[in-house]
XYZ file of N, CA and C in Angstrom:
576
model
N 168.671 -108.845 133.070
C 167.379 -108.411 133.823
C 167.304 -109.738 135.014
N 166.550 -109.029 136.195
C 166.522 -109.415 136.907
C 165.302 -110.748 137.358
N 165.110 -112.001 137.903
C 163.663 -112.930 137.930
C 163.136 -112.668 137.370
N 161.755 -112.669 137.208
C 160.177 -112.426 137.949
C 160.316 -112.882 139.237
N 160.357 -113.586 139.404
C 160.278 -114.532 140.314
C 161.263 -114.217 141.794
N 160.499 -112.950 142.455
C 161.587 -113.419 143.492
C 162.102 -114.298 144.019
N 163.333 -114.352 145.634
C 163.414 -115.189 146.721
C 163.256 -115.363 147.543
N 161.622 -116.445 148.095
C 161.853 -114.462 149.981
C 162.346 -114.634 150.213
N 162.689 -113.892 151.440
C 163.423 -113.722 152.326
C 163.512 -114.706 153.268
N 164.505 -115.394 152.921
C 165.085 -116.325 154.221
C 165.032 -116.454 155.585
N 165.243 -114.800 156.187
C 165.270 -114.944 157.516
C 163.723 -114.782 157.435
N 163.108 -114.122 156.736
C 161.399 -113.813 157.333
C 160.334 -115.019 156.617
N 159.190 -114.831 157.659
C 158.004 -116.366 157.070
C 157.374 -115.671 155.776
N 157.863 -116.677 155.059
C 156.851 -115.625 153.426
C 155.563 -116.585 153.792
N 153.685 -116.572 153.528
C 153.064 -116.911 153.294
C 152.656 -118.667 152.881
N 153.819 -118.350 151.910
C 153.511 -119.917 151.463
C 154.692 -120.301 150.321
N 155.205 -121.197 149.702
C 156.725 -121.779 149.930
C 157.324 -121.186 148.202
N 158.400 -119.640 148.221
C 157.983 -119.313 146.792
C 158.779 -120.905 145.972
N 158.672 -121.229 145.978
C 158.999 -122.657 144.887
C 158.016 -122.848 144.377
N 156.270 -122.376 144.162
C 154.684 -122.688 144.375
C 154.796 -121.880 142.748
N 155.184 -120.313 143.063
C 155.850 -119.767 141.553
C 156.272 -120.249 140.994
N 157.754 -120.698 141.386
C 159.183 -121.303 140.921
C 158.745 -122.427 139.489
N 157.814 -123.342 140.154
C 156.963 -124.330 139.214
C 156.438 -124.169 137.804
N 155.284 -123.066 137.495
C 154.793 -122.785 137.030
C 155.153 -122.462 135.940
N 154.414 -123.234 135.215
C 154.517 -123.028 133.495
C 153.616 -121.733 132.717
N 154.211 -121.218 132.015
C 153.812 -119.948 131.994
C 154.025 -118.903 130.635
N 153.815 -120.306 130.124
C 154.424 -120.655 128.781
C 152.520 -119.937 127.925
N 151.243 -119.447 129.208
C 150.136 -119.593 127.812
C 149.835 -117.495 128.370
N 151.057 -117.924 129.509
C 151.096 -115.520 129.891
C 151.539 -114.538 128.498
N 150.650 -113.951 128.270
C 150.540 -113.188 126.799
C 151.803 -112.432 127.220
N 151.334 -111.498 128.466
C 152.939 -110.866 129.416
C 154.591 -110.842 129.679
N 154.423 -111.834 130.372
C 154.913 -112.599 130.442
C 156.403 -113.930 129.823
N 157.391 -112.924 129.093
C 158.671 -113.806 128.427
C 158.693 -115.160 129.260
N 158.972 -116.150 127.739
C 158.548 -117.365 128.618
C 160.546 -117.976 128.493
N 160.304 -117.233 130.594
C 162.275 -117.423 130.790
C 162.933 -116.894 130.741
N 162.863 -115.677 130.014
C 163.465 -114.563 129.681
C 163.387 -113.322 130.985
N 162.260 -112.858 131.850
C 161.956 -112.390 132.809
C 160.283 -111.394 132.158
N 160.119 -110.809 132.477
C 159.162 -110.225 132.873
C 158.989 -108.618 132.069
N 158.999 -108.645 130.624
C 159.319 -107.264 130.027
C 158.671 -105.910 130.328
N 157.651 -105.348 131.179
C 157.867 -104.272 131.479
C 157.862 -104.104 133.310
N 158.509 -105.463 133.693
C 159.416 -104.769 135.290
C 160.634 -104.469 135.435
N 161.883 -103.639 135.978
C 162.458 -103.332 136.118
C 163.490 -104.031 136.635
N 164.906 -103.870 136.262
C 165.262 -104.992 137.408
C 165.176 -104.423 138.878
N 163.797 -104.109 139.254
C 164.378 -103.468 140.777
C 162.856 -104.053 141.271
N 162.282 -104.812 140.047
C 161.028 -105.027 139.680
C 160.489 -106.156 140.464
N 160.318 -107.501 141.995
C 159.848 -108.850 141.436
C 158.919 -108.903 142.316
N 158.207 -110.131 142.008
C 157.095 -111.441 142.399
C 157.958 -111.613 144.078
N 156.883 -112.128 144.422
C 157.107 -113.375 145.692
C 155.680 -113.686 146.246
N 155.616 -114.502 147.178
C 155.331 -114.509 148.728
C 154.510 -113.539 149.710
N 153.753 -113.265 149.758
C 153.153 -112.037 150.342
C 154.361 -112.114 152.068
N 155.515 -111.641 152.630
C 155.836 -112.494 153.732
C 155.567 -111.679 155.729
N 155.718 -111.728 156.476
C 155.792 -111.645 157.574
C 155.849 -109.863 158.358
N 157.711 -109.676 157.536
C 157.496 -108.189 157.185
C 156.974 -107.132 156.564
N 156.318 -108.237 155.474
C 155.528 -107.307 154.807
C 154.601 -105.929 155.240
N 153.891 -105.637 156.795
C 153.804 -105.243 157.515
C 154.438 -103.385 157.092
N 156.168 -104.173 157.552
C 156.888 -102.508 157.328
C 157.041 -102.454 156.109
N 155.785 -102.979 154.209
C 156.907 -102.581 153.184
C 155.511 -102.243 152.822
N 154.404 -101.455 153.072
C 153.710 -100.866 153.343
C 152.429 -101.474 152.352
N 152.587 -102.863 153.061
C 151.631 -103.481 152.489
C 150.278 -103.221 152.037
N 150.175 -103.224 154.108
C 148.426 -102.257 154.025
C 148.035 -100.794 153.776
N 148.802 -100.063 153.258
C 149.126 -99.077 153.029
C 148.796 -99.355 151.409
N 148.811 -100.285 150.901
C 148.939 -100.305 149.408
C 147.345 -100.756 149.119
N 146.814 -101.157 149.939
C 145.065 -102.658 149.823
C 144.165 -101.085 150.117
N 145.247 -100.201 151.395
C 144.085 -98.338 150.809
C 143.374 -98.416 149.957
N 144.505 -97.949 149.105
C 143.662 -98.359 147.400
C 143.216 -98.413 147.320
N 143.076 -100.097 147.841
C 141.205 -100.800 147.689
C 140.645 -100.449 147.791
N 140.376 -100.920 148.808
C 139.380 -100.423 150.040
C 139.508 -99.595 150.949
N 139.041 -100.487 152.006
C 138.873 -99.177 152.976
C 139.633 -100.772 154.279
N 141.026 -100.335 155.149
C 141.783 -101.223 155.333
C 141.919 -101.076 157.100
N 142.240 -100.464 157.143
C 141.994 -99.681 159.190
C 142.860 -99.569 159.397
N 143.261 -98.994 160.671
C 144.621 -98.420 161.258
C 144.872 -99.554 162.648
N 145.370 -100.488 162.640
C 146.528 -101.791 163.349
C 147.521 -101.616 163.997
N 147.701 -102.115 164.524
C 148.815 -102.475 164.764
C 149.606 -103.390 163.988
N 151.180 -103.471 163.994
C 152.044 -105.078 163.179
C 151.569 -106.458 163.905
N 151.318 -106.512 165.363
C 150.738 -107.917 166.114
C 149.593 -108.189 165.162
N 148.399 -107.271 165.014
C 147.226 -107.481 164.443
C 147.020 -108.363 163.254
N 148.630 -107.934 162.849
C 148.869 -108.254 161.247
C 149.438 -109.245 160.980
N 150.351 -109.821 161.738
C 151.149 -110.883 162.052
C 150.792 -111.759 162.709
N 149.026 -111.326 163.647
C 148.502 -112.844 164.450
C 147.357 -113.042 162.696
N 147.103 -112.421 161.838
C 146.197 -112.608 161.435
C 146.799 -113.706 159.803
N 148.470 -112.898 159.780
C 148.790 -113.119 158.136
C 149.265 -114.963 158.964
N 149.256 -115.527 160.444
C 149.926 -116.584 160.816
C 148.397 -117.393 161.083
N 147.194 -117.142 161.145
C 146.195 -117.539 160.568
C 146.434 -118.155 159.255
N 146.673 -116.803 158.216
C 146.625 -117.574 158.074
C 147.848 -118.583 156.824
N 148.484 -118.484 157.302
C 149.530 -118.946 156.854
C 148.979 -120.560 157.870
N 148.534 -121.115 158.597
C 147.492 -122.773 158.876
C 147.588 -122.989 158.562
N 146.912 -122.494 157.359
C 146.147 -122.790 156.273
C 146.937 -122.917 155.402
N 147.543 -124.140 154.784
C 148.659 -125.018 154.132
C 147.382 -124.925 152.670
N 147.497 -124.042 151.340
C 146.611 -124.738 150.093
C 145.673 -123.512 150.107
N 145.632 -122.951 150.791
C 144.515 -121.961 151.043
C 144.368 -120.404 150.236
N 145.418 -119.891 150.767
C 145.955 -118.884 150.917
C 147.445 -118.294 149.876
N 147.031 -117.507 149.109
C 148.304 -117.406 147.925
C 148.680 -115.779 147.927
N 149.140 -114.520 148.789
C 149.447 -113.979 148.017
C 150.403 -113.713 147.720
N 150.624 -112.442 146.675
C 152.004 -112.711 146.080
C 151.721 -111.230 145.816
N 152.285 -110.479 145.702
C 154.102 -109.638 145.450
C 154.035 -108.696 145.144
N 154.339 -108.056 144.342
C 155.284 -107.363 144.137
C 155.853 -106.229 144.641
N 157.095 -106.836 144.730
C 158.285 -105.613 145.903
C 159.060 -104.942 144.353
N 159.678 -103.455 145.105
C 160.611 -102.627 145.243
C 161.328 -102.951 145.404
N 162.616 -103.731 144.563
C 164.094 -103.925 145.327
C 164.969 -102.550 145.921
N 164.797 -102.729 144.413
C 165.622 -100.924 145.076
C 164.871 -99.884 145.355
N 163.668 -99.962 146.107
C 162.793 -99.075 146.672
C 162.999 -99.410 148.054
N 163.295 -100.075 148.996
C 163.945 -100.425 150.453
C 162.237 -101.281 150.523
N 162.586 -102.417 149.094
C 161.216 -103.472 149.437
C 160.318 -102.924 149.262
N 159.496 -101.976 149.088
C 159.024 -101.392 149.296
C 157.688 -102.397 148.316
N 156.478 -102.797 148.960
C 155.297 -103.306 148.480
C 154.543 -102.483 147.340
N 154.183 -102.997 146.398
C 153.604 -102.109 145.394
C 152.895 -102.283 144.225
N 152.585 -103.995 144.656
C 151.597 -104.582 143.795
C 150.883 -105.900 144.344
N 149.673 -106.502 144.668
C 149.316 -107.698 145.040
C 148.166 -107.540 144.999
N 148.531 -109.267 144.790
C 146.583 -110.215 144.381
C 146.882 -111.817 145.358
N 145.858 -111.926 145.344
C 145.159 -112.900 146.817
C 144.332 -113.258 146.223
N 145.130 -115.200 145.839
C 145.283 -116.127 144.934
C 143.496 -116.965 146.757
N 142.300 -117.161 146.138
C 142.107 -117.743 147.851
C 141.599 -119.139 147.163
N 141.925 -120.836 146.889
C 141.388 -121.644 147.179
C 140.256 -122.625 147.704
N 139.336 -122.745 147.191
C 138.026 -123.401 148.099
C 137.990 -124.764 147.583
N 137.538 -125.452 148.115
C 137.194 -126.922 148.065
C 136.062 -127.082 147.998
N 135.966 -127.961 147.536
C 134.252 -128.022 146.821
C 134.039 -129.643 147.019
N 132.175 -129.851 147.309
C 132.050 -131.185 147.164
C 132.340 -131.561 145.678
N 131.293 -130.310 145.617
C 130.918 -130.152 143.569
C 132.533 -130.562 143.249
N 131.845 -131.382 141.287
C 132.585 -131.704 140.611
C 134.075 -132.539 140.944
N 133.122 -133.425 141.497
C 134.193 -134.627 142.376
C 134.760 -134.434 143.094
N 134.385 -132.822 144.493
C 135.750 -132.933 145.062
C 136.722 -132.181 144.323
N 135.795 -130.632 143.934
C 136.482 -130.428 142.968
C 137.325 -129.146 144.000
N 138.424 -127.999 143.706
C 138.928 -126.978 144.181
C 138.652 -125.462 142.963
N 138.335 -124.854 143.615
C 137.713 -123.630 142.700
C 138.493 -122.427 143.551
N 139.364 -121.438 142.541
C 139.882 -119.975 143.162
C 139.288 -119.410 142.566
N 139.959 -118.131 143.399
C 139.474 -116.520 143.694
C 140.131 -115.784 144.260
N 140.375 -114.886 143.044
C 140.592 -113.438 142.962
C 140.148 -112.675 143.810
N 141.729 -112.601 144.423
C 140.978 -110.955 145.832
C 142.148 -110.444 145.084
N 141.720 -108.308 145.849
C 142.888 -107.682 146.727
C 143.988 -108.073 145.407
N 143.316 -106.988 143.622
C 143.769 -107.186 142.814
C 144.423 -105.657 142.991
N 145.560 -105.080 143.704
C 145.801 -103.875 143.418
C 147.439 -102.602 142.861
N 147.551 -101.717 142.299
C 149.087 -102.060 142.120
C 148.893 -100.376 142.368
N 150.068 -100.311 142.841
C 150.544 -98.673 143.686
C 150.185 -97.376 142.726
N 149.493 -96.583 142.744
C 148.251 -95.315 141.875
C 150.070 -95.444 141.257
N 151.454 -94.922 141.766
C 152.839 -93.902 141.380
C 153.201 -95.521 139.978
N 153.671 -96.750 140.679
C 153.265 -98.203 139.367
C 152.101 -98.585 138.598
N 151.636 -97.769 138.010
C 150.309 -97.217 137.199
C 150.972 -97.758 135.919
N 149.905 -97.754 134.739
C 150.695 -97.790 133.654
C 151.782 -98.651 133.685
N 152.369 -99.715 134.171
C 153.721 -100.661 133.753
C 152.919 -101.553 133.479
N 152.688 -102.573 133.423
C 151.579 -103.331 132.880
C 151.056 -104.013 134.511
N 151.359 -103.534 135.603
C 151.687 -104.663 136.470
C 150.626 -105.478 137.384
N 149.385 -105.651 137.043
C 148.230 -104.760 136.940
C 147.772 -106.110 136.340
N 148.303 -106.364 134.912
C 148.102 -107.879 133.894
C 149.293 -108.988 134.492
N 150.234 -108.384 134.270
C 151.797 -109.050 135.840
C 150.502 -110.026 136.135
N 150.591 -109.512 137.691
C 149.916 -110.282 138.489
C 149.029 -111.307 138.441
N 147.655 -110.732 137.729
C 147.115 -111.155 136.874
C 147.021 -112.480 136.089
N 147.450 -112.564 135.317
C 148.194 -114.111 134.420
C 149.142 -114.889 135.174
N 149.725 -114.303 136.646
C 150.851 -115.049 137.093
C 149.262 -115.787 138.552
N 148.754 -114.991 138.802
C 147.848 -115.662 139.517
C 146.797 -116.723 138.746
N 146.508 -115.726 138.109
C 145.233 -117.276 136.536
C 146.483 -118.387 136.412
N 147.251 -118.744 136.803
C 149.033 -119.497 136.338
C 148.632 -120.349 137.427
N 149.087 -119.409 138.004
C 149.019 -120.603 140.038
C 147.948 -120.801 140.323
N 146.354 -120.212 139.946
C 145.370 -121.704 140.186
C 145.297 -122.461 139.139
N 145.911 -122.122 138.323
C 144.791 -123.266 136.606
C 146.344 -124.331 137.891
N 147.758 -124.316 138.089
C 149.143 -124.850 138.149
C 148.316 -125.448 139.586
N 147.392 -125.189 140.516
C 147.321 -125.368 141.304
C 146.232 -126.356 140.827
N 146.032 -126.747 140.099
C 144.452 -128.153 139.872
C 143.057 -127.674 139.939
N 143.210 -126.241 140.348
C 141.222 -125.066 140.359
C 141.251 -126.442 139.340
N 139.248 -126.183 139.602
C 138.346 -126.079 137.992
C 138.542 -125.346 137.127
N 138.107 -124.543 138.460
C 137.819 -122.799 137.751
C 137.895 -121.756 138.789
N 138.470 -120.387 137.973
C 139.186 -119.087 139.309
C 137.815 -118.211 139.416
N 137.575 -117.362 139.853
C 136.601 -116.230 139.741
C 137.183 -115.682 139.742
N 136.477 -113.864 140.387
C 136.097 -112.855 140.600
C 135.456 -111.979 140.508
N 135.289 -110.872 141.414
C 134.221 -109.896 141.425
C 134.923 -108.694 141.000
N 134.392 -108.062 140.154
C 134.703 -106.433 139.533
C 133.116 -106.217 139.577
N 133.293 -104.688 139.187
C 132.817 -103.397 139.008
C 132.739 -103.710 137.033
N 131.289 -103.135 136.708
C 131.371 -103.625 135.354
C 132.236 -102.587 134.247
N 132.722 -101.047 135.202
C 134.196 -100.332 134.006
C 134.855 -100.876 134.687
N 135.658 -102.078 135.050
C 136.274 -103.010 134.897
C 136.481 -104.388 134.345
N 135.060 -104.535 133.788
C 135.455 -106.206 133.447
C 135.629 -105.841 132.417
N 136.387 -105.147 130.871
C 136.892 -105.084 129.475
C 138.445 -105.575 129.850
N 139.016 -105.635 130.971
C 140.067 -105.107 131.888
C 139.999 -107.274 131.485
N 140.193 -107.696 133.021
C 139.660 -108.709 133.073
C 139.164 -110.029 131.450
N 138.572 -109.226 130.544
C 137.739 -110.170 130.353
C 139.774 -110.298 128.696
N 139.637 -109.505 128.341
C 141.900 -109.900 128.146
C 142.209 -110.730 128.598
N 141.660 -111.307 129.794
C 142.690 -112.295 130.247
C 142.122 -113.928 129.691
N 141.254 -113.092 129.504
C 139.882 -114.818 129.141
C 138.517 -114.789 130.067
N 138.734 -113.752 131.231
C 137.696 -113.894 132.231
C 135.897 -113.513 131.213
N 135.329 -113.992 131.603
C 134.321 -113.823 130.821
C 132.518 -114.105 131.833
N 132.309 -112.494 131.668
C 130.464 -112.836 132.479
C 130.136 -114.013 132.261
N 129.307 -114.783 132.670
C 128.355 -115.310 133.445
C 127.378 -115.813 133.674
N 126.468 -113.905 133.439
C 125.681 -113.926 133.700
C 125.248 -114.188 135.468
N 125.999 -114.808 135.716
C 126.033 -114.694 137.451
C 125.784 -113.067 138.153
N 125.510 -113.371 139.114
C 125.616 -112.601 139.682
C 125.705 -112.477 141.227
N 126.267 -111.540 141.979
C 126.528 -111.879 143.149
C 126.303 -111.155 143.968
N 125.369 -111.566 145.220
C 124.364 -110.168 146.105
C 125.457 -110.433 147.484
N 125.241 -109.292 147.941
C 126.126 -109.069 149.221
C 125.103 -108.592 150.555
N 125.270 -109.148 151.210
C 125.141 -108.879 153.226
C 126.207 -108.816 153.955
N 126.303 -106.914 153.901
C 126.903 -106.844 155.197
C 127.380 -106.593 156.399
N 127.898 -107.086 157.484
C 128.120 -106.717 158.427
C 128.791 -105.992 159.437
N 129.469 -104.849 158.578
C 130.077 -104.306 159.552
C 130.464 -102.872 157.487
N 130.937 -101.536 157.648
C 130.737 -100.263 157.000
C 132.040 -101.271 156.705
């Protein structure tokens, strides 16, 4: 079985250092086997940080299965990637790639770390953009990404992690310890 956390392409640039993932204590995870690889992943699937080259590996196409992405050139993707990378400790986008499938990105989740003045200048984590490619669903990759990003948030010292979800998927998140605390998030959209 291959490692569940893959090393980043040392020739490319990662959004964050993969040692952050490798150093996690995954013993609390339901699906991540302790030190023995992830049982629902095949040998060709591995998790790693988002890389600059993932534009060519289908990252935006994957995101379009979740929400509207838009059609924009590689240069815009790379400029945005550089802005995110220039804020170390804030953006942690994890991807699952199919190594045998040409490094195609088949799953992703992003952890955004928010610095707060409350709770003694604490940090809050927020889960964003959890999506698995439609061809790879029912392999528990969503659960795997959720557990991995949750442990990443815990390992980075956040006092809590939150996420927005539609009522119909609340049950999925509750299986992993997320609760509805009765808070309602309101939105004001400035663009479609």
